Coordinates of C-alpha atoms in Angstrom, one line a residue:
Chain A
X151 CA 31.8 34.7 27.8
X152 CA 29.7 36.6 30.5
X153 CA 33.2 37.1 32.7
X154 CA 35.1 38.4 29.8
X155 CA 37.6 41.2 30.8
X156 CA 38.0 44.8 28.6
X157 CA 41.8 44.1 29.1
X158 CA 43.9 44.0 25.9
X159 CA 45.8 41.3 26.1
X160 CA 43.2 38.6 28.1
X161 CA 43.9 35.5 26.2
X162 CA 40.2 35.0 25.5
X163 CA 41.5 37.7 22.9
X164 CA 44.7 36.6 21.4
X165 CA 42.8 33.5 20.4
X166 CA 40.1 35.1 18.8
X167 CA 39.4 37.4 15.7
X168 CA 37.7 40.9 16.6
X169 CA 34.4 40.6 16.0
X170 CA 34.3 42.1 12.8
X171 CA 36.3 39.9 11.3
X172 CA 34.3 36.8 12.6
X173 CA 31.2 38.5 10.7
X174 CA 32.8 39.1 7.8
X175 CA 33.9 35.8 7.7
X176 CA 30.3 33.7 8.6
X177 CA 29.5 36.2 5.7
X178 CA 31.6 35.1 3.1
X179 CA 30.9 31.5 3.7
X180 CA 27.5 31.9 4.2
X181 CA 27.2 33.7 0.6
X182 CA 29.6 31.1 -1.0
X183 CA 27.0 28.8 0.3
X184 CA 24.2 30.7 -1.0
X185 CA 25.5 31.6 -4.7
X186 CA 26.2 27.3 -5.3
X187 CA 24.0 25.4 -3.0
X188 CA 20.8 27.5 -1.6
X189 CA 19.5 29.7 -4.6
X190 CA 19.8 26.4 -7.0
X191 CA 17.8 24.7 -4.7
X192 CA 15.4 27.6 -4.0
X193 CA 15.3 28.0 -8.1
X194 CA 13.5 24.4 -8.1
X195 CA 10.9 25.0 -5.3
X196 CA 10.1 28.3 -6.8
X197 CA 9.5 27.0 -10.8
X198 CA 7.5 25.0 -9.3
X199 CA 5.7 27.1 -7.6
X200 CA 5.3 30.0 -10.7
X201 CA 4.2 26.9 -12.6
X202 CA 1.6 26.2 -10.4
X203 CA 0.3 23.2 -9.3
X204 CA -2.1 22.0 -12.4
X205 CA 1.3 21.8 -14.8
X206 CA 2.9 19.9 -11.6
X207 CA -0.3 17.3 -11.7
X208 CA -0.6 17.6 -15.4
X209 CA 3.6 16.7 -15.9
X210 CA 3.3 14.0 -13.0
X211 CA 0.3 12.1 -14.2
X212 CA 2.0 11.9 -17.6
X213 CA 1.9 8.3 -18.4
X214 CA 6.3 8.4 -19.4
X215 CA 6.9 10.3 -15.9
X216 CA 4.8 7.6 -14.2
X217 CA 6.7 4.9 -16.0
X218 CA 9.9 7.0 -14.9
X219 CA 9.0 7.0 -11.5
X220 CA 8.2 3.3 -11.4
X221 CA 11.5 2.6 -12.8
X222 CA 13.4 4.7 -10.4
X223 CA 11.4 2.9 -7.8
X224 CA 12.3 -0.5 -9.2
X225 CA 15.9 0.0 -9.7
X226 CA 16.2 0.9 -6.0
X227 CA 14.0 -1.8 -4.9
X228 CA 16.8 -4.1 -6.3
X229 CA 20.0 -2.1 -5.9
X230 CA 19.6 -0.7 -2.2
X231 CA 18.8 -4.6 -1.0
X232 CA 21.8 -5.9 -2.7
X233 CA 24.1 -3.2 -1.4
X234 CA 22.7 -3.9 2.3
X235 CA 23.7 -7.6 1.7
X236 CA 27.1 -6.6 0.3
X237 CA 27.5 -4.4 3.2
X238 CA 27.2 -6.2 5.8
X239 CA 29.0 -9.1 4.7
X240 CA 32.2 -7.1 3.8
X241 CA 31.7 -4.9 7.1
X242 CA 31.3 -8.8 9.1
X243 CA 34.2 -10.3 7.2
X244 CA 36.6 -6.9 7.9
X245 CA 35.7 -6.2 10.8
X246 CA 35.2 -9.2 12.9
X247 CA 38.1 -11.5 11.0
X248 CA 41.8 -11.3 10.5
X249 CA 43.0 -12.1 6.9
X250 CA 45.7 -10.9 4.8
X251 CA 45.2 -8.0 2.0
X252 CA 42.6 -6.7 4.4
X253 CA 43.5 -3.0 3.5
X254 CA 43.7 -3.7 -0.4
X255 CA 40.0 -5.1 -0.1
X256 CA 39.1 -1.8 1.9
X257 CA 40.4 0.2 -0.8
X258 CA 38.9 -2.1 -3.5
X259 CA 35.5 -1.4 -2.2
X260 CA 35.6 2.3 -2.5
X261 CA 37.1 2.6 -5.6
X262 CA 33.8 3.0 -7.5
X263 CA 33.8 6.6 -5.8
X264 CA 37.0 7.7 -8.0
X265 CA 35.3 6.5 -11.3
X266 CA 33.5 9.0 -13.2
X267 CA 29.8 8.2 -13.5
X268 CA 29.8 7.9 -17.2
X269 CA 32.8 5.2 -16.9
X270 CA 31.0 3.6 -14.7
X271 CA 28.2 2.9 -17.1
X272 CA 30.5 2.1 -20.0
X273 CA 32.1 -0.5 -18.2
X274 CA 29.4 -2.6 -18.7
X275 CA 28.7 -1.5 -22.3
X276 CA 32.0 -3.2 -22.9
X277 CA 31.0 -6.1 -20.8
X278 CA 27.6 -6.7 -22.3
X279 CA 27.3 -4.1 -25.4
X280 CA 26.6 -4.9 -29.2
X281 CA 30.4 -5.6 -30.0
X282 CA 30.8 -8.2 -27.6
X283 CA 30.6 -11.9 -27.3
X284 CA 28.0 -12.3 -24.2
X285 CA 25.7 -8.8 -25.5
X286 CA 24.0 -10.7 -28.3
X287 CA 24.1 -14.2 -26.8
X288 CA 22.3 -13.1 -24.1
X289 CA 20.1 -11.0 -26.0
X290 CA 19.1 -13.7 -28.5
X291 CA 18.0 -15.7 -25.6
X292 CA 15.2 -12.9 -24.7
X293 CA 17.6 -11.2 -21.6
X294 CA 19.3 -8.3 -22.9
X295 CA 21.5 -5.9 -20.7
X296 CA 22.5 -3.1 -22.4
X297 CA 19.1 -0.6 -23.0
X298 CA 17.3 -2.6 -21.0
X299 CA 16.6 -2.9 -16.9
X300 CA 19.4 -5.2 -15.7
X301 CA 22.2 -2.6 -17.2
X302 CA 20.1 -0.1 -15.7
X303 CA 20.6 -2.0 -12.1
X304 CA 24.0 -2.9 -12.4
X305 CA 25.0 0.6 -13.0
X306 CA 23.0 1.5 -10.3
X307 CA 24.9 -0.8 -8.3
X308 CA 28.0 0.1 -9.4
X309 CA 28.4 3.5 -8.3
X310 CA 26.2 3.2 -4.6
X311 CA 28.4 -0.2 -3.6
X312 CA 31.0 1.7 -1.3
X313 CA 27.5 3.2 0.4
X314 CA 27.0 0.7 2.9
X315 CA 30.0 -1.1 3.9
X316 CA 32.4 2.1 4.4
X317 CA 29.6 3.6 6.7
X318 CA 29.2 0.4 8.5
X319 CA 33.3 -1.1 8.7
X320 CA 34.5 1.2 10.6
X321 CA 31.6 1.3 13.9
X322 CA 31.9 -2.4 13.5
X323 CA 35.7 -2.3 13.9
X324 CA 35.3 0.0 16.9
X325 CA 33.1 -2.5 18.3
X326 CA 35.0 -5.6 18.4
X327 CA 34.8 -8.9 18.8
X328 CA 33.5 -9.3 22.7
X329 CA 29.6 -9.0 22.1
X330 CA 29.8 -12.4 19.5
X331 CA 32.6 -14.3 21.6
X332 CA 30.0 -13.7 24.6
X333 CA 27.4 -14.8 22.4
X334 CA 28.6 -17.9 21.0
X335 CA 30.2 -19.0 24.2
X336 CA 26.4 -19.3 25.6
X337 CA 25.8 -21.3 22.8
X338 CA 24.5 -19.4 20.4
X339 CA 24.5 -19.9 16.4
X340 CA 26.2 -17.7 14.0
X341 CA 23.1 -16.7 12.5
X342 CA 21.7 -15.9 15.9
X343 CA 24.5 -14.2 17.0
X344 CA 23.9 -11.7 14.1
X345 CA 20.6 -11.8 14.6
X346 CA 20.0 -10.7 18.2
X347 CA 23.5 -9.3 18.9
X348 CA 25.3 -7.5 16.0
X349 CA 22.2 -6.3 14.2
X350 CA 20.9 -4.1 17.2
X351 CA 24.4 -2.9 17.0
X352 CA 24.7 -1.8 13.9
X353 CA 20.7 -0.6 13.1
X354 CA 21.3 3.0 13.0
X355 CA 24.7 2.7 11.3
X356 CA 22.7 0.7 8.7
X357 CA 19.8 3.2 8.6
X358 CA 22.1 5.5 8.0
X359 CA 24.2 3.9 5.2
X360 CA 20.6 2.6 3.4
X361 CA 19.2 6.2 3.0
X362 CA 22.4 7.8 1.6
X363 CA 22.7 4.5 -0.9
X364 CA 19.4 5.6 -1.6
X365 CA 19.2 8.9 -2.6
X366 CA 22.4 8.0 -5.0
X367 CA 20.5 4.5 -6.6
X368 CA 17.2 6.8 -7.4
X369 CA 19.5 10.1 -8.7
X370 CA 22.0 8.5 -10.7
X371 CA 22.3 10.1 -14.0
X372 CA 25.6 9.8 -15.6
X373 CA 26.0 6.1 -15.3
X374 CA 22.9 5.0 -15.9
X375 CA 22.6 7.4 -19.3
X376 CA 25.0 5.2 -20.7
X377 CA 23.2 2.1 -20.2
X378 CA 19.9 3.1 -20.5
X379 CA 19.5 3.6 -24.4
X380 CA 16.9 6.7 -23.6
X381 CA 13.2 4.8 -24.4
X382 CA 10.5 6.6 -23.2
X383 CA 7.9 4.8 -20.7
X384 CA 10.5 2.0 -21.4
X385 CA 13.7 2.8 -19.7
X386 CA 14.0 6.0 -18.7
X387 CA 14.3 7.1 -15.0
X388 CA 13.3 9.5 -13.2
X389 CA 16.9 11.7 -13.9
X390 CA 16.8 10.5 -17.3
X391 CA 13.4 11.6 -17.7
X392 CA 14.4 15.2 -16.3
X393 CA 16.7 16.0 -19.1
X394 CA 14.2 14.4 -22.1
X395 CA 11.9 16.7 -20.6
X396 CA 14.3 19.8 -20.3
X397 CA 15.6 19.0 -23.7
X398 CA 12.1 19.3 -25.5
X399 CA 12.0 22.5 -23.9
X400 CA 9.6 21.6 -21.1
X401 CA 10.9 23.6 -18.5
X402 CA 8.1 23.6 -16.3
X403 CA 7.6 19.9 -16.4
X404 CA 11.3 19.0 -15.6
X405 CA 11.5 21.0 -12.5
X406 CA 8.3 19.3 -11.6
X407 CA 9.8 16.1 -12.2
X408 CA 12.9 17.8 -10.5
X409 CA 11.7 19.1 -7.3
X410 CA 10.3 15.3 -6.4
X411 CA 13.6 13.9 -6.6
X412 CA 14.6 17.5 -4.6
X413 CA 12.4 16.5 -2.1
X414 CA 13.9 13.0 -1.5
X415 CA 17.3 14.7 -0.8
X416 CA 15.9 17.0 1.4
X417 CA 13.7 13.8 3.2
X418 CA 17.3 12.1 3.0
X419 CA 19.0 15.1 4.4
X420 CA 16.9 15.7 7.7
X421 CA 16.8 12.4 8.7
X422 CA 20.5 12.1 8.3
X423 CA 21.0 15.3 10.7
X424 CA 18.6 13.4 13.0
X425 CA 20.5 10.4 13.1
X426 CA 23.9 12.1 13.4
X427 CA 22.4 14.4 16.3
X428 CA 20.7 10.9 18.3
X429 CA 23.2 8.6 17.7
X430 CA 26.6 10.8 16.8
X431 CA 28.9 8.4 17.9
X432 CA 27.6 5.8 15.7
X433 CA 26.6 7.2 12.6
X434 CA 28.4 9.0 9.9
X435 CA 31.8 7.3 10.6
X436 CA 32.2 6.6 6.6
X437 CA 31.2 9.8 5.9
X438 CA 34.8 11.1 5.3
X439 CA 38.1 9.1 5.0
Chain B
X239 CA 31.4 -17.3 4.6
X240 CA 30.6 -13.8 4.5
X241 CA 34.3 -13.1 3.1
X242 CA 33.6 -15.5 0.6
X243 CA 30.1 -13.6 -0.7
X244 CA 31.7 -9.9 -0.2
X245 CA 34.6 -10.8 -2.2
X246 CA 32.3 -12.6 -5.3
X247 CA 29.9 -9.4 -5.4
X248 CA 32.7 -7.0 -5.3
X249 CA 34.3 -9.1 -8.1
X250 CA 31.3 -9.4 -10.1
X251 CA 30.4 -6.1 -9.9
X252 CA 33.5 -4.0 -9.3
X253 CA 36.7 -5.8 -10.9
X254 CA 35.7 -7.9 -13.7
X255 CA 33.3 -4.5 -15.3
X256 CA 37.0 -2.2 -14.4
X257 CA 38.8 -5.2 -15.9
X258 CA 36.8 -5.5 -18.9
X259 CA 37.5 -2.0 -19.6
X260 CA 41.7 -2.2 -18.8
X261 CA 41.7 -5.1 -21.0
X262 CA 40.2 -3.6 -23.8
X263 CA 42.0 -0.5 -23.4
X264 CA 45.2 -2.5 -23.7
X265 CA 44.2 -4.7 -26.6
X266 CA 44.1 -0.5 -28.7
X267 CA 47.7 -0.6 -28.2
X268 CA 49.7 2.8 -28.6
X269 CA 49.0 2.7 -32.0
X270 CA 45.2 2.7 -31.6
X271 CA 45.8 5.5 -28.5
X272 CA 47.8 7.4 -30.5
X273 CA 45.0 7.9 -32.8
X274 CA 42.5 8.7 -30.2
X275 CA 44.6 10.8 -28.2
X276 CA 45.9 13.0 -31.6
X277 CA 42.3 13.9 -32.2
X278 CA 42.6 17.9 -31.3
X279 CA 39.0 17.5 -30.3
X280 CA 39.4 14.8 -28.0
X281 CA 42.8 16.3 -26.2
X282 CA 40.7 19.7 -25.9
X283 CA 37.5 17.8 -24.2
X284 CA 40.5 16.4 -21.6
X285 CA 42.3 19.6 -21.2
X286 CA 38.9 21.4 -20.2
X287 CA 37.8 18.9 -17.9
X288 CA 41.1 18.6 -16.3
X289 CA 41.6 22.1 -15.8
X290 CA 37.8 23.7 -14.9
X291 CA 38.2 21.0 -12.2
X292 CA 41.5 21.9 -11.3
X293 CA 40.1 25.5 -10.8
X294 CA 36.6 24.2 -9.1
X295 CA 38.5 22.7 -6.1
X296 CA 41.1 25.1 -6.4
X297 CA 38.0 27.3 -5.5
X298 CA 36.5 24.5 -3.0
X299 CA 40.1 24.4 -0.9
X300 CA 40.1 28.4 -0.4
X301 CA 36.4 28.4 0.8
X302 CA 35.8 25.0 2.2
X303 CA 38.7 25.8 4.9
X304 CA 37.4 29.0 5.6
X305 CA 33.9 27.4 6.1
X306 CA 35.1 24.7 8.2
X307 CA 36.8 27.4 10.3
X308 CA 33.4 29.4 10.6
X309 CA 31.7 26.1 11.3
X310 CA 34.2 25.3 14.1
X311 CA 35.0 28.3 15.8
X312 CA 32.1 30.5 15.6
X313 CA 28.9 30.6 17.0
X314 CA 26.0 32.1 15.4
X315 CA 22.5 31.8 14.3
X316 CA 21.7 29.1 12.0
X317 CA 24.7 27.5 12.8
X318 CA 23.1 24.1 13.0
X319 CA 21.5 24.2 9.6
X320 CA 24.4 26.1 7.8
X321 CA 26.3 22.7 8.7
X322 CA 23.1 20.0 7.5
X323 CA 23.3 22.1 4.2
X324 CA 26.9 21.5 3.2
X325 CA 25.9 18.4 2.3
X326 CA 23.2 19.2 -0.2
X327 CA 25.3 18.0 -3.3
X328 CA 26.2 14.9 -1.9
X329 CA 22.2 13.9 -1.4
X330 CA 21.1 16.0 -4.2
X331 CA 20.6 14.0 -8.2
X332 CA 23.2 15.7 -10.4
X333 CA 20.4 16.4 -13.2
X334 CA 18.7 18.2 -10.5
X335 CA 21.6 20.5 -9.5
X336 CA 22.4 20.7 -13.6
X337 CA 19.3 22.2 -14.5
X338 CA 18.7 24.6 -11.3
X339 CA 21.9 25.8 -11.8
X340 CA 21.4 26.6 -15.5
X341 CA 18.4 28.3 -14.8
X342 CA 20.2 30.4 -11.9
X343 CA 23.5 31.4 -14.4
X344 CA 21.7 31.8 -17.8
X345 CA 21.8 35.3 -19.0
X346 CA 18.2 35.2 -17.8
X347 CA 18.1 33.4 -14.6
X348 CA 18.4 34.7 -11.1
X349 CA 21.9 35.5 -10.4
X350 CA 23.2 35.0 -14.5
X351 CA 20.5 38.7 -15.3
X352 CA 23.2 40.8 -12.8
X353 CA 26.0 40.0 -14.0
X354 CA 25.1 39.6 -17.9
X355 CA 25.5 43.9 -17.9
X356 CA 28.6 43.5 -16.6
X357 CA 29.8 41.3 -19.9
X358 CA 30.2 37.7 -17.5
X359 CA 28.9 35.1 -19.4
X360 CA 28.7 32.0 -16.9
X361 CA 26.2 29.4 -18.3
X362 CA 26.9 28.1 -21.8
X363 CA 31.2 28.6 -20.9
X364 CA 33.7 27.0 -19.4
X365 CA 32.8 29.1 -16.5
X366 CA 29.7 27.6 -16.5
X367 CA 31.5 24.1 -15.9
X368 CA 33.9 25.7 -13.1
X369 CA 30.5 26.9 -11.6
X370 CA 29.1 23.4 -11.3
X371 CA 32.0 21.9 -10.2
X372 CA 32.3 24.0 -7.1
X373 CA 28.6 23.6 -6.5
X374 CA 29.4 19.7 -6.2
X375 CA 32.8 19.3 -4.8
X376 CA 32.0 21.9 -2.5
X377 CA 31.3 18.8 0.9
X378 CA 34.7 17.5 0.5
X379 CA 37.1 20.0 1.9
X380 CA 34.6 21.0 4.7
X381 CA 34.1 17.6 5.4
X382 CA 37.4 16.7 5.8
X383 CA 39.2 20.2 7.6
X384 CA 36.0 20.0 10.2
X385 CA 37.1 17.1 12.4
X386 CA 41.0 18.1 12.4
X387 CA 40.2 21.7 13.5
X388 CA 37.8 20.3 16.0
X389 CA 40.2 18.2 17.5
X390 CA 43.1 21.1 17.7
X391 CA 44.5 22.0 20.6
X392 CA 43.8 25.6 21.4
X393 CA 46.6 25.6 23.8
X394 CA 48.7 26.2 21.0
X395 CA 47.4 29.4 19.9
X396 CA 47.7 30.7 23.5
X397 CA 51.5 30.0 22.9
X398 CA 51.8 31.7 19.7
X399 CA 49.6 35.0 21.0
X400 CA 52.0 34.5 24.4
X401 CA 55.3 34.8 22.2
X402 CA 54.1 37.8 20.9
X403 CA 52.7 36.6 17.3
X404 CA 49.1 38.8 16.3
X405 CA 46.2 36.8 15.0
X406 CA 47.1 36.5 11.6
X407 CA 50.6 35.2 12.3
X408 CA 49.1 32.6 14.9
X409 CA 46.6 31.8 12.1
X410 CA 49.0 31.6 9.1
X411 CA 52.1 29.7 10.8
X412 CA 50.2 28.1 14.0
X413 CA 46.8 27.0 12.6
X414 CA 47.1 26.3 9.4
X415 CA 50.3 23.8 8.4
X416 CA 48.6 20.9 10.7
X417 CA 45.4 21.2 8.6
X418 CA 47.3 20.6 5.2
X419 CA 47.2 17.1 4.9
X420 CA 43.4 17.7 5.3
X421 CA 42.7 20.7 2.9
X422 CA 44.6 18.2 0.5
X423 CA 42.8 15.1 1.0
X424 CA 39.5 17.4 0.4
X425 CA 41.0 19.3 -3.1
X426 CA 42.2 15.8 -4.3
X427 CA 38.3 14.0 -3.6
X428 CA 36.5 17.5 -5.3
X429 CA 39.3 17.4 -8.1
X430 CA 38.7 13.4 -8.7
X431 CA 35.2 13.8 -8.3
X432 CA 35.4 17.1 -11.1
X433 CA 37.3 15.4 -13.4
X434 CA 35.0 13.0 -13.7
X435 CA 31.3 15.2 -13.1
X436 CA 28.8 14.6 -15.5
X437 CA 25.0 15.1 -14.6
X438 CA 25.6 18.8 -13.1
X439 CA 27.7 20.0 -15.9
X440 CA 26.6 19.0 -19.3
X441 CA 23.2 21.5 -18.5
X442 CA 25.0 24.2 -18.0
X443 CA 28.2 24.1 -20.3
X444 CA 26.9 24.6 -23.4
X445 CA 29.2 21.2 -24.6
X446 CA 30.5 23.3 -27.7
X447 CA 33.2 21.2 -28.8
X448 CA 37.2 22.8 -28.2
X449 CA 35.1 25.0 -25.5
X450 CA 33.3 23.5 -23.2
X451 CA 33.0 20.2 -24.3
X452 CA 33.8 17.8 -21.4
X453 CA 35.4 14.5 -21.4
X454 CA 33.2 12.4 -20.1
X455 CA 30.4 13.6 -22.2
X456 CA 32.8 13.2 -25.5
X457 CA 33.0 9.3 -24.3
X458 CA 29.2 9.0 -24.4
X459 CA 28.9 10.8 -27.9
X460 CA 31.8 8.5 -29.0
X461 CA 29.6 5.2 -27.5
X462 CA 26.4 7.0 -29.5
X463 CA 28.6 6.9 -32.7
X464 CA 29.4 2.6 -31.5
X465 CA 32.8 4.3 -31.3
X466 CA 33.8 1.8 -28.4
X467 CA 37.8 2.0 -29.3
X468 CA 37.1 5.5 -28.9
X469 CA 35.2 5.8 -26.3
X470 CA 37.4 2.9 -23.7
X471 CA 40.7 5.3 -24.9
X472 CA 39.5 8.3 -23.8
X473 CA 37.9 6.3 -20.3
X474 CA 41.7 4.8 -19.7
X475 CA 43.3 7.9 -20.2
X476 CA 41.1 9.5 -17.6
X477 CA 41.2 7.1 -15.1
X478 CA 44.9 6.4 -15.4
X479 CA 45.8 10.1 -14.9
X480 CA 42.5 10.7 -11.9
X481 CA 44.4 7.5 -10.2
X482 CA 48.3 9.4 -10.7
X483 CA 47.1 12.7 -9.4
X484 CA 45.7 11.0 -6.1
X485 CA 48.7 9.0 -5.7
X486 CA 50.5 11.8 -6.0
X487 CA 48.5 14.0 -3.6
X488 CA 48.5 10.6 -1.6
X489 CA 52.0 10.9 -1.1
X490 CA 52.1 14.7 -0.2
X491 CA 50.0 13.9 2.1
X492 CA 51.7 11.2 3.8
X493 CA 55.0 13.5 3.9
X494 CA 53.1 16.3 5.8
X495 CA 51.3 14.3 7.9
X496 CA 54.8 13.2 8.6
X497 CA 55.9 16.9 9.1
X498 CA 52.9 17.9 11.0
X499 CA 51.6 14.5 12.6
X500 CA 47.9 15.0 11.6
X501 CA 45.6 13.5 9.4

């Protein structure tokens, strides 16, 4: 930049705008980004805020926005562990085995991403509802599904699945075989090959994939509206709980409830960029197709 | 082994639910689609979602590119956390984004109080929705153009500028046909993804049915009403055409990665 000539035609020039133009543009984006993304996000810090902090204690000690938050906490408890398990199996079983109708399973396991969130949750209404054969059985014997916490969780599931295994299949691909073959030809177990060799691999990959299936399991809303049935205290999270709140015209209280779940994605969000920055070559690889 | 346990949870969880829902869809038959589908109300609650998301990554292509391009190319303060925030909606609860956005396009909120003098009513109309939609779609195109252009050769450019094109020739026939296939694959993820948005929307769109009354939401009044007919038609017939549009896109893809030989 420092040796750059004042002739026309240096090429540093023909493959660059004028510098007006590059303003204008950063400009542009940057108030595109502003206008859908920033002030939103700004908006919740600052109700907060103007609410002040004895309606953010008062609307957090709340006995249903404890219960909320317990639930959320539950349900992601459950879901996130499951999806690790999932992950790593399908990642193991794509990555480090040949079998036919390998692609169709890759595609297969992201397909919950091109279901709405609402069909998501009604797919197991049909499954498990009131009009069905297994609904009421299983109700009857003291284990219902639908409006109650295991609908909740399999929702849940349903929509964070892909998380894990699309973030960790392709590192695991690029790493190969050569690691376990070494491994096991010194007599190793499969379990301790996973163990001591592919885990310390894979860690941040998996760190990676467990916060962002995170962040979905604990702010799912569409899905798990459907199969939630809506009781207070009972089985309402912590999204669900935001829109009772904003429907009763407790503004102030849902943006308090709002600006926790805020804060997770921002939590979520910096240690992401951390991750990408330390260990770029192996993190993010599922991000984008 | 672990074949054997990834393929029974992705059955368990993934393909008998989807199952469940294709065969019940099929057991309506035409007739019982028919009926569904003739309902003016239910055809309007399609038609809006179909199109405000048509126009949100419409939106997303045009200004996603030209982010990724900033992103790329320039460099300028802030650049690093200009980049992290992209990705906002993608961590960010959709009830979250729903009600801040509401509050920021209401005829009283922070942005909505400007231009309510002016007559533009966002929140509470199908604008409102369109507004949304680009707030969450808005990762995908970025996300996807981002690598491509990073990977471009700017020897090519040289070329163009050396044959005597100016900058916005080298720009419009140089740069941009590789980066189709891209721009693509990031409108068809934000227009799947809008078609089928509920969380952020149903805040701010007001949900006056014929308006701004999207599909999705009119499947969970229908399961309210134990409408389940009702309610699996309308999921089938949003699934079947989400899944035709990106095989579609799929395959214009595929003939200009053929043309241009990038992905």
């Amino acid at each position: 930049m420092a040796d750059q000539q004042s002739a026309p035609h240096h090429p540093r020039d023909a493959v660059s705008e004028p510098a007006l133009v590059r303003w204008l543009l950063i400009l542009i984006s940057a108030i595109f980004l502003a206008l859908f993304l920033v002030v939103p996000l700004g908006t919740v810090v600052g109700r907060v805020v103007v609410a002040g902090w004895g309606s953010f204690v008062d609307t957090i000690s709340e006995s249903d926005t404890q219960s909320a938050i317990r639930l959320t906490l539950s349900v992601a408890a459950l879901a996130v562990p499951f999806n690790l398990v999932f992950g790593i199996a399908a990642a193991w079983a794509i990555a480090k085995f040949e079998f036919k109708g390998k692609t169709f399973l890759t595609t297969l396991i992201d397909l919950p991403f091109s279901v709405s969130p609402v069909i998501s949750g009604l797919v197991y209404v049909l499954l498990f509802g009131a009009d069905t054969w297994l609904g009421p059985q299983l109700k009857a014997m003291g284990f219902p599904i639908i409006f109650a916490f295991p609908g909740i969780f399999l929702a849940t599931v349903f929509v964070t699945f892909p998380f894990i295994a699309r973030e960790l299949i392709p590192l695991m691909q690029a790493q190969g075989t050569a690691d376990e073959e070494a491994a096991i030809s010194l007599g190793a177990s499969g379990w301790q090959t996973f163990i001591r060799v592919t885990l310390p691999n894979i860690k941040w990959a998996l760190l990676y994939g467990v916060l962002l299936c995170n962040a979905r399991a604990m702010g799912e809303f569409g899905a798990v509206s459907v199969v939630s049935g809506h009781v207070r205290g009972k089985t309402e999270t912590m999204p669900l709980h935001i829109e009772a709140l904003y429907n009763d015209y407790s503004t102030d209280g849902a943006f308090a409830v709002a600006s926790l779940l805020a804060a997770l994605a921002l939590v979520t969000l910096i240690l992401r960029t951390l991750l990408e920055v330390k260990f770029g070559a192996d993190v993010g690889n599922g991000r984008h197709k | 082994m672990s074949l054997g346990l990834a393929l029974t949870m992705l059955t368990l969880i993934v393909l008998i639910p989807l199952a469940a829902l294709a065969l019940r869809a099929a057991a309506l038959g035409p007739a019982g689609f028919y009926e569904v589908i003739s309902d003016p109300r239910v055809f309007a609650a399609l038609k809006v979602s179909f199109l405000t998301a048509l126009a949100a990554a419409i939106a997303n292509a045009i200004f996603g590119t030209l982010t990724a391009w900033v992103l790329v190319r320039y460099n300028f303060f802030g650049r690093r956390i200009f980049d992290a925030l992209i990705d906002l909606p993608f961590a960010m609860p959709t009830a979250v984004a729903g009600i801040a956005l509401v509050s920021v396009y209401s005829p009283k909120g922070l942005i909505g109080q400007w231009l309510a003098p002016l007559g533009i009513k966002i929140a509470y109309t199908p604008l409102g929705i369109i507004v949304a939609l680009i707030a969450v779609g808005f990762p995908f195109v970025v996300r996807t153009v981002q690598p491509v252009l990073e990977e471009i050769s700017r020897e090519t450019e040289e070329i163009s500028a050396t044959l005597g094109a100016n900058r916005f020739q080298t720009l419009f026939f140089v740069v941009l046909p590789p980066l189709i296939p891209a721009i693509l694959t990031g409108f068809a993820l934000a227009l799947a993804r809008g078609v089928g948005e509920y969380g952020s929307v149903i805040f701010i769109a007001g949900n006056l049915p014929f308006k701004s009354e999207i599909a999705p939401l009119l499947i969970v009044i229908k399961l309210e009403e134990f409408n389940y007919a009702g309610a699996t038609a309308i999921a089938a017939i949003m699934l079947a055409v989400s899944f035709l549009m990106l095989f579609v896109i799929n395959g214009i893809q595929s003939w200009s990665q053929k043309r241009f030989g990038h992905g």
